[in-house]
């Protein structure tokens, strides 16, 4: 996975109001201390719904 890839969440994140299957875009890639991806999820109007760092195992390619 790389910057600006579209990804699909593969688990529910109830505290963020996100369900498995939500589509997001990688907006940052972290390599230390561990590999992680900052993913932005948006509403239908384009406003940010949630943005948070996620591990690779929490995501699938969309």
Tab-separated table of N, CA and C in Angstrom:
chain	number	residue	atom	x	y	z
A	1	UNK	N	0.842	-1.172	0.000
A	1	UNK	CA	0.000	0.000	0.000
A	1	UNK	C	0.893	1.243	0.000
A	2	UNK	N	0.398	2.258	-0.694
A	2	UNK	CA	1.189	3.475	-0.800
A	2	UNK	C	0.289	4.712	-0.713
A	3	UNK	N	0.921	5.864	-0.624
A	3	UNK	CA	0.222	7.132	-0.526
A	3	UNK	C	-0.822	7.267	-1.631
A	4	UNK	N	-2.008	7.703	-1.256
A	4	UNK	CA	-3.158	7.959	-2.125
A	4	UNK	C	-3.855	6.702	-2.642
A	5	UNK	N	-3.465	5.519	-2.164
A	5	UNK	CA	-4.206	4.304	-2.505
A	5	UNK	C	-5.575	4.346	-1.836
A	6	UNK	N	-6.567	3.819	-2.516
A	6	UNK	CA	-7.895	3.644	-1.945
A	6	UNK	C	-7.907	2.300	-1.229
A	7	UNK	N	-8.413	2.298	0.006
A	7	UNK	CA	-8.421	1.094	0.823
A	7	UNK	C	-9.802	0.869	1.426
A	8	UNK	N	-10.018	-0.380	1.867
A	8	UNK	CA	-11.285	-0.760	2.499
A	8	UNK	C	-10.981	-1.232	3.921
A	9	UNK	N	-11.703	-0.704	4.872
A	9	UNK	CA	-11.571	-1.106	6.268
A	9	UNK	C	-12.117	-2.523	6.423
A	10	UNK	N	-11.382	-3.408	7.094
A	10	UNK	CA	-11.864	-4.785	7.220
A	10	UNK	C	-12.336	-5.136	8.633
A	11	UNK	N	-12.542	-4.130	9.462
A	11	UNK	CA	-13.103	-4.350	10.795
A	11	UNK	C	-13.863	-3.099	11.226
A	12	UNK	N	-14.830	-3.286	12.108
A	12	UNK	CA	-15.580	-2.142	12.635
A	12	UNK	C	-14.697	-1.323	13.567
A	13	UNK	N	-14.870	0.005	13.509
A	13	UNK	CA	-14.239	0.936	14.451
A	13	UNK	C	-15.363	1.776	15.056
A	14	UNK	N	-16.085	1.217	16.016
A	14	UNK	CA	-17.278	1.888	16.544
A	14	UNK	C	-17.008	3.264	17.151
A	15	UNK	N	-15.854	3.469	17.757
A	15	UNK	CA	-15.550	4.783	18.345
A	15	UNK	C	-15.415	5.864	17.284
A	16	UNK	N	-15.123	5.465	16.050
A	16	UNK	CA	-14.988	6.404	14.933
A	16	UNK	C	-16.256	6.455	14.082
A	17	UNK	N	-17.231	5.595	14.384
A	17	UNK	CA	-18.447	5.533	13.590
A	17	UNK	C	-18.214	4.881	12.233
A	18	UNK	N	-17.204	4.010	12.146
A	18	UNK	CA	-16.872	3.347	10.880
A	18	UNK	C	-17.142	1.857	10.982
A	19	UNK	N	-17.657	1.301	9.894
A	19	UNK	CA	-17.933	-0.128	9.827
A	19	UNK	C	-17.027	-0.784	8.801
A	20	UNK	N	-16.810	-2.063	8.979
A	20	UNK	CA	-16.046	-2.826	7.992
A	20	UNK	C	-16.647	-2.565	6.617
A	21	UNK	N	-15.799	-2.372	5.636
A	21	UNK	CA	-16.245	-2.077	4.279
A	21	UNK	C	-16.155	-0.606	3.918
A	22	UNK	N	-15.953	0.262	4.930
A	22	UNK	CA	-15.812	1.699	4.654
A	22	UNK	C	-14.587	1.931	3.770
A	23	UNK	N	-14.740	2.831	2.809
A	23	UNK	CA	-13.671	3.143	1.860
A	23	UNK	C	-12.962	4.414	2.303
A	24	UNK	N	-11.635	4.392	2.252
A	24	UNK	CA	-10.840	5.555	2.606
A	24	UNK	C	-9.636	5.676	1.689
A	25	UNK	N	-8.861	6.734	1.903
A	25	UNK	CA	-7.665	6.996	1.106
A	25	UNK	C	-6.483	7.174	2.050
A	26	UNK	N	-5.362	6.552	1.711
A	26	UNK	CA	-4.143	6.712	2.497
A	26	UNK	C	-3.575	8.108	2.237
A	27	UNK	N	-3.444	8.885	3.316
A	27	UNK	CA	-2.934	10.250	3.179
A	27	UNK	C	-1.546	10.413	3.796
A	28	UNK	N	-1.066	9.399	4.489
A	28	UNK	CA	0.290	9.424	5.050
A	28	UNK	C	0.718	7.991	5.319
A	29	UNK	N	2.004	7.733	5.135
A	29	UNK	CA	2.578	6.417	5.422
A	29	UNK	C	3.624	6.593	6.505
A	30	UNK	N	3.493	5.807	7.584
A	30	UNK	CA	4.450	5.837	8.684
A	30	UNK	C	5.285	4.563	8.658
A	31	UNK	N	6.576	4.711	8.911
A	31	UNK	CA	7.448	3.542	8.923
A	31	UNK	C	8.065	3.274	10.294
A	32	UNK	N	7.997	4.238	11.195
A	32	UNK	CA	8.540	4.029	12.537
A	32	UNK	C	7.541	4.519	13.576
A	33	UNK	N	7.383	3.898	14.687
A	33	UNK	CA	8.109	2.707	15.100
A	33	UNK	C	7.645	1.452	14.369
A	34	UNK	N	6.432	1.476	13.818
A	34	UNK	CA	5.905	0.354	13.043
A	34	UNK	C	5.251	0.909	11.784
A	35	UNK	N	5.040	0.046	10.818
A	35	UNK	CA	4.357	0.455	9.594
A	35	UNK	C	2.885	0.725	9.906
A	36	UNK	N	2.402	1.885	9.487
A	36	UNK	CA	0.998	2.251	9.666
A	36	UNK	C	0.624	3.243	8.573
A	37	UNK	N	-0.670	3.421	8.397
A	37	UNK	CA	-1.181	4.294	7.347
A	37	UNK	C	-2.213	5.233	7.936
A	38	UNK	N	-2.069	6.528	7.693
A	38	UNK	CA	-3.097	7.499	8.068
A	38	UNK	C	-4.138	7.452	6.959
A	39	UNK	N	-5.368	7.110	7.320
A	39	UNK	CA	-6.422	6.933	6.327
A	39	UNK	C	-7.537	7.944	6.588
A	40	UNK	N	-7.950	8.620	5.523
A	40	UNK	CA	-9.051	9.569	5.613
A	40	UNK	C	-10.309	8.930	5.034
A	41	UNK	N	-11.379	8.986	5.806
A	41	UNK	CA	-12.701	8.531	5.377
A	41	UNK	C	-13.574	9.777	5.245
A	42	UNK	N	-14.335	9.892	4.168
A	42	UNK	CA	-15.125	11.099	3.930
A	42	UNK	C	-16.618	10.794	3.855
A	43	UNK	N	-17.416	11.832	4.119
A	43	UNK	CA	-18.861	11.773	3.953
A	43	UNK	C	-19.203	11.973	2.482
A	44	UNK	N	-20.462	11.789	2.134
A	44	UNK	CA	-20.903	11.961	0.747
A	44	UNK	C	-20.637	13.367	0.212
A	45	UNK	N	-20.619	14.368	1.101
A	45	UNK	CA	-20.386	15.741	0.647
A	45	UNK	C	-18.892	16.090	0.552
A	46	UNK	N	-18.025	15.102	0.844
A	46	UNK	CA	-16.588	15.319	0.743
A	46	UNK	C	-15.922	15.778	2.025
A	47	UNK	N	-16.714	16.053	3.055
A	47	UNK	CA	-16.126	16.451	4.339
A	47	UNK	C	-15.540	15.222	5.044
A	48	UNK	N	-14.515	15.453	5.837
A	48	UNK	CA	-13.851	14.357	6.536
A	48	UNK	C	-14.761	13.775	7.607
A	49	UNK	N	-14.960	12.488	7.538
A	49	UNK	CA	-15.758	11.766	8.539
A	49	UNK	C	-14.860	11.298	9.678
A	50	UNK	N	-13.687	10.769	9.309
A	50	UNK	CA	-12.712	10.299	10.289
A	50	UNK	C	-11.353	10.227	9.609
A	51	UNK	N	-10.318	10.432	10.406
A	51	UNK	CA	-8.964	10.274	9.905
A	51	UNK	C	-8.155	9.701	11.058
A	52	UNK	N	-7.547	8.545	10.817
A	52	UNK	CA	-6.784	7.910	11.887
A	52	UNK	C	-5.747	6.957	11.345
A	53	UNK	N	-4.703	6.703	12.129
A	53	UNK	CA	-3.686	5.749	11.702
A	53	UNK	C	-4.201	4.323	11.891
A	54	UNK	N	-3.928	3.503	10.912
A	54	UNK	CA	-4.365	2.109	10.948
A	54	UNK	C	-3.212	1.207	10.537
A	55	UNK	N	-3.224	-0.010	11.071
A	55	UNK	CA	-2.223	-1.008	10.690
A	55	UNK	C	-2.645	-1.696	9.400
A	56	UNK	N	-1.678	-2.244	8.701
A	56	UNK	CA	-1.940	-2.893	7.427
A	56	UNK	C	-2.988	-4.005	7.555
A	57	UNK	N	-2.964	-4.741	8.667
A	57	UNK	CA	-3.916	-5.843	8.826
A	57	UNK	C	-5.350	-5.368	9.029
A	58	UNK	N	-5.562	-4.069	9.244
A	58	UNK	CA	-6.905	-3.522	9.376
A	58	UNK	C	-7.495	-3.086	8.034
A	59	UNK	N	-6.688	-3.180	6.967
A	59	UNK	CA	-7.069	-2.654	5.660
A	59	UNK	C	-6.932	-3.700	4.573
A	60	UNK	N	-7.758	-3.542	3.551
A	60	UNK	CA	-7.646	-4.314	2.316
A	60	UNK	C	-7.593	-3.321	1.161
A	61	UNK	N	-6.992	-3.714	0.064
A	61	UNK	CA	-7.029	-2.871	-1.137
A	61	UNK	C	-8.457	-2.794	-1.620
A	62	UNK	N	-8.863	-1.626	-2.072
A	62	UNK	CA	-10.249	-1.434	-2.540
A	62	UNK	C	-10.332	-1.653	-4.033
